[in-house]
Amino acid sequence: MVDPSQEPDARDKTAEPSVSAPSVGAPRWVKVSGLVALVVVLLVVVMLLIPGNHGPGCHLGGQAPLAGVTAVTGPAAGGTG
């Protein structure tokens, strides 16, 4: 038979609960990932709103490329090879 003096009393406030309380809210990695994604989106929006020469055509030198020509490299382009 079990000795009742050795079992924790249900009314005892110092006894450890046998089941831990469930956590509330999203896990930490979800919160951190969301924060990082939000910062990246905000940086892209700020970059697009700041006046300047950036965008799809900023590296073309002010000219549209010839149709069918993607890149010219080597001495014929005036480079060092």
Coordinates of N, CA, C and O in Angstrom, one line a residue:
M1 N 0.8 -1.2 0.0 CA 0.0 0.0 0.0 C 0.9 1.2 0.0 O 2.0 1.2 0.6
V2 N 0.4 2.3 -0.6 CA 1.2 3.6 -0.8 C 1.0 4.4 0.5 O -0.1 4.6 1.0
D3 N 2.1 4.9 1.0 CA 2.0 5.8 2.2 C 1.5 7.1 1.8 O 2.1 7.8 0.9
P4 N 0.3 7.6 2.3 CA -0.3 8.9 1.9 C 0.6 10.1 2.2 O 0.5 11.1 1.6
S5 N 1.5 9.9 3.2 CA 2.3 11.1 3.6 C 3.4 11.4 2.5 O 4.0 12.5 2.5
Q6 N 3.7 10.5 1.6 CA 4.7 10.7 0.6 C 4.2 11.2 -0.7 O 4.9 11.6 -1.6
E7 N 2.9 11.2 -0.9 CA 2.3 11.7 -2.1 C 2.0 13.2 -2.0 O 1.7 13.7 -1.0
P8 N 2.3 14.0 -3.1 CA 2.0 15.4 -3.0 C 0.5 15.7 -2.9 O -0.3 15.0 -3.5
D9 N 0.2 16.6 -2.0 CA -1.2 17.0 -1.8 C -1.6 17.8 -3.0 O -0.9 18.7 -3.6
A10 N -2.9 17.6 -3.5 CA -3.4 18.3 -4.6 C -3.5 19.8 -4.3 O -3.5 20.6 -5.2
R11 N -3.6 20.2 -3.1 CA -3.8 21.6 -2.7 C -2.4 22.2 -2.4 O -2.3 23.4 -2.2
D12 N -1.3 21.4 -2.5 CA 0.0 22.0 -2.2 C 0.5 22.8 -3.4 O 0.6 22.4 -4.5
K13 N 0.8 24.1 -3.1 CA 1.2 25.0 -4.1 C 2.7 24.7 -4.6 O 3.1 25.2 -5.6
T14 N 3.5 24.0 -3.8 CA 4.9 23.8 -4.1 C 5.1 22.6 -5.0 O 6.1 22.4 -5.6
A15 N 4.0 21.8 -5.2 CA 4.2 20.6 -6.0 C 4.3 20.9 -7.5 O 3.6 21.8 -8.0
E16 N 5.1 20.3 -8.2 CA 5.3 20.5 -9.6 C 4.1 20.0 -10.4 O 3.7 18.9 -10.1
P17 N 3.6 20.7 -11.4 CA 2.5 20.1 -12.2 C 3.1 19.0 -13.1 O 4.2 19.0 -13.5
S18 N 2.3 18.0 -13.3 CA 2.7 16.8 -14.0 C 2.7 17.1 -15.6 O 3.4 16.5 -16.3
V19 N 1.9 18.0 -16.0 CA 1.8 18.4 -17.4 C 2.1 19.8 -17.5 O 1.5 20.7 -16.9
S20 N 3.0 20.2 -18.5 CA 3.4 21.6 -18.6 C 2.3 22.3 -19.4 O 1.6 21.7 -20.2
A21 N 2.2 23.5 -19.1 CA 1.2 24.3 -19.8 C 1.5 24.5 -21.3 O 2.7 24.7 -21.6
P22 N 0.6 24.4 -22.2 CA 0.9 24.6 -23.6 C 1.4 26.1 -23.9 O 0.9 27.0 -23.3
S23 N 2.3 26.2 -24.8 CA 2.8 27.5 -25.2 C 1.8 28.2 -26.0 O 1.0 27.6 -26.8
V24 N 1.7 29.5 -25.9 CA 0.8 30.3 -26.6 C 1.5 31.1 -27.7 O 2.5 31.7 -27.5
G25 N 0.9 31.1 -28.9 CA 1.4 31.9 -30.0 C 2.3 31.1 -30.9 O 2.4 29.9 -30.8
A26 N 2.9 31.8 -31.9 CA 3.7 31.2 -32.9 C 5.1 30.9 -32.3 O 5.5 31.5 -31.4
P27 N 5.8 29.9 -32.9 CA 7.1 29.6 -32.4 C 8.1 30.7 -32.8 O 7.8 31.6 -33.6
R28 N 9.2 30.8 -32.1 CA 10.1 31.9 -32.3 C 10.7 32.0 -33.7 O 10.8 33.1 -34.3
W29 N 10.9 30.8 -34.3 CA 11.5 30.8 -35.7 C 10.5 31.4 -36.7 O 10.9 32.1 -37.7
V30 N 9.2 31.3 -36.4 CA 8.2 31.9 -37.3 C 8.2 33.4 -37.2 O 8.1 34.1 -38.2
K31 N 8.3 33.8 -36.0 CA 8.3 35.3 -35.7 C 9.6 35.9 -36.3 O 9.5 37.0 -36.9
V32 N 10.7 35.3 -36.1 CA 12.0 35.8 -36.7 C 12.0 35.8 -38.2 O 12.4 36.8 -38.8
S33 N 11.5 34.7 -38.8 CA 11.4 34.7 -40.3 C 10.5 35.8 -40.8 O 10.8 36.4 -41.8
G34 N 9.4 36.0 -40.2 CA 8.4 37.0 -40.6 C 9.0 38.4 -40.5 O 8.8 39.3 -41.3
L35 N 9.8 38.6 -39.4 CA 10.4 39.9 -39.2 C 11.5 40.2 -40.3 O 11.6 41.3 -40.9
V36 N 12.3 39.1 -40.6 CA 13.3 39.3 -41.7 C 12.6 39.6 -43.0 O 13.1 40.4 -43.8
A37 N 11.6 38.8 -43.3 CA 10.9 39.1 -44.6 C 10.3 40.5 -44.7 O 10.4 41.1 -45.7
L38 N 9.8 40.9 -43.6 CA 9.2 42.3 -43.5 C 10.3 43.3 -43.8 O 10.1 44.3 -44.5
V39 N 11.4 43.2 -43.2 CA 12.5 44.1 -43.3 C 13.0 44.1 -44.8 O 13.3 45.2 -45.4
V40 N 13.1 42.9 -45.4 CA 13.5 42.9 -46.8 C 12.5 43.6 -47.7 O 12.9 44.4 -48.6
V41 N 11.3 43.3 -47.5 CA 10.2 44.0 -48.3 C 10.3 45.5 -48.1 O 10.2 46.3 -49.1
L42 N 10.4 46.0 -46.9 CA 10.5 47.4 -46.7 C 11.8 48.0 -47.3 O 11.7 49.1 -47.9
L43 N 12.9 47.3 -47.3 CA 14.1 47.9 -47.9 C 13.9 48.0 -49.5 O 14.3 48.9 -50.1
V44 N 13.2 47.0 -50.1 CA 13.0 47.0 -51.5 C 12.1 48.2 -51.8 O 12.3 48.9 -52.8
V45 N 11.0 48.4 -51.0 CA 10.1 49.5 -51.3 C 10.8 50.8 -51.1 O 10.6 51.7 -52.0
V46 N 11.6 51.0 -50.1 CA 12.4 52.2 -49.9 C 13.3 52.5 -51.1 O 13.4 53.6 -51.6
M47 N 14.0 51.4 -51.5 CA 14.9 51.6 -52.7 C 14.2 52.0 -53.9 O 14.7 52.8 -54.7
L48 N 13.0 51.5 -54.1 CA 12.3 51.9 -55.3 C 11.7 53.3 -55.2 O 11.5 54.0 -56.3
L49 N 11.4 53.8 -54.0 CA 10.9 55.1 -53.9 C 11.9 56.2 -53.9 O 11.6 57.4 -54.2
I50 N 13.2 55.9 -53.6 CA 14.3 56.9 -53.6 C 14.6 57.2 -55.0 O 14.8 56.3 -55.8
P51 N 14.6 58.5 -55.4 CA 14.9 58.8 -56.8 C 16.4 58.5 -57.1 O 17.3 58.6 -56.2
G52 N 16.6 58.0 -58.3 CA 18.0 57.7 -58.7 C 17.9 56.8 -59.9 O 16.9 56.5 -60.5
N53 N 19.1 56.4 -60.3 CA 19.2 55.5 -61.5 C 19.3 54.1 -61.1 O 20.4 53.5 -61.0
H54 N 18.1 53.5 -60.8 CA 18.1 52.0 -60.5 C 16.9 51.4 -61.1 O 15.9 52.1 -61.3
G55 N 17.0 50.2 -61.5 CA 15.9 49.5 -62.1 C 16.4 48.6 -63.2 O 17.6 48.4 -63.3
P56 N 15.5 48.1 -64.0 CA 15.9 47.1 -65.0 C 16.9 47.6 -66.1 O 17.7 46.9 -66.6
G57 N 16.8 48.9 -66.4 CA 17.7 49.4 -67.5 C 18.9 50.2 -67.0 O 19.5 50.9 -67.8
C58 N 19.2 50.1 -65.7 CA 20.3 51.0 -65.2 C 21.7 50.6 -65.6 O 22.6 51.4 -65.6
H59 N 21.9 49.4 -66.1 CA 23.2 49.0 -66.5 C 23.4 49.0 -68.0 O 24.4 48.4 -68.6
L60 N 22.5 49.6 -68.8 CA 22.6 49.5 -70.2 C 23.3 50.7 -70.8 O 23.5 50.8 -72.0
G61 N 23.7 51.7 -70.0 CA 24.4 52.8 -70.5 C 23.6 53.8 -71.3 O 24.1 54.5 -72.1
G62 N 22.3 53.8 -71.1 CA 21.4 54.7 -71.8 C 21.0 54.3 -73.1 O 20.3 55.0 -73.8
Q63 N 21.4 53.1 -73.6 CA 21.1 52.6 -74.9 C 20.4 51.3 -74.8 O 20.7 50.5 -73.9
A64 N 19.4 51.0 -75.6 CA 18.8 49.7 -75.7 C 19.7 48.8 -76.4 O 20.4 49.2 -77.4
P65 N 19.9 47.5 -76.0 CA 20.8 46.6 -76.7 C 20.2 46.2 -78.0 O 19.0 46.3 -78.3
L66 N 21.0 45.8 -79.0 CA 20.6 45.4 -80.3 C 19.8 44.1 -80.1 O 20.1 43.3 -79.3
A67 N 18.9 43.9 -81.0 CA 18.1 42.6 -81.0 C 19.0 41.4 -81.3 O 19.8 41.4 -82.2
G68 N 18.9 40.5 -80.4 CA 19.7 39.2 -80.6 C 21.1 39.3 -80.0 O 21.8 38.3 -79.9
V69 N 21.6 40.5 -79.6 CA 22.9 40.6 -79.0 C 22.8 40.7 -77.5 O 22.1 41.5 -76.9
T70 N 23.4 39.7 -76.8 CA 23.3 39.7 -75.3 C 24.5 40.3 -74.7 O 24.4 41.0 -73.7
A71 N 25.7 40.0 -75.2 CA 27.0 40.6 -74.6 C 28.1 40.5 -75.6 O 28.2 39.6 -76.4
V72 N 29.0 41.5 -75.6 CA 30.1 41.5 -76.4 C 31.3 41.6 -75.5 O 31.4 42.5 -74.7
T73 N 32.2 40.7 -75.5 CA 33.4 40.7 -74.7 C 34.7 40.5 -75.5 O 34.6 40.1 -76.6
G74 N 35.8 40.7 -74.8 CA 37.1 40.6 -75.5 C 37.6 41.8 -76.1 O 37.0 42.9 -75.9
P75 N 38.6 41.7 -76.9 CA 39.3 42.9 -77.5 C 38.4 43.6 -78.5 O 38.5 44.9 -78.6
A76 N 37.4 43.0 -79.1 CA 36.5 43.7 -80.0 C 35.6 44.7 -79.3 O 35.2 45.7 -79.9
A77 N 35.4 44.5 -78.0 CA 34.5 45.4 -77.3 C 35.4 46.5 -76.6 O 34.8 47.3 -75.9
G78 N 36.7 46.5 -76.9 CA 37.5 47.5 -76.3 C 38.0 47.1 -74.9 O 38.6 47.9 -74.2
G79 N 37.8 45.9 -74.5 CA 38.3 45.4 -73.2 C 39.7 44.9 -73.3 O 40.3 44.9 -74.4
T80 N 40.2 44.4 -72.2 CA 41.6 43.9 -72.2 C 41.7 42.4 -72.5 O 42.7 41.9 -72.6
G81 N 40.6 41.8 -72.6 CA 40.5 40.4 -73.0 C 40.3 39.5 -72.0 O 40.2 38.5 -71.6

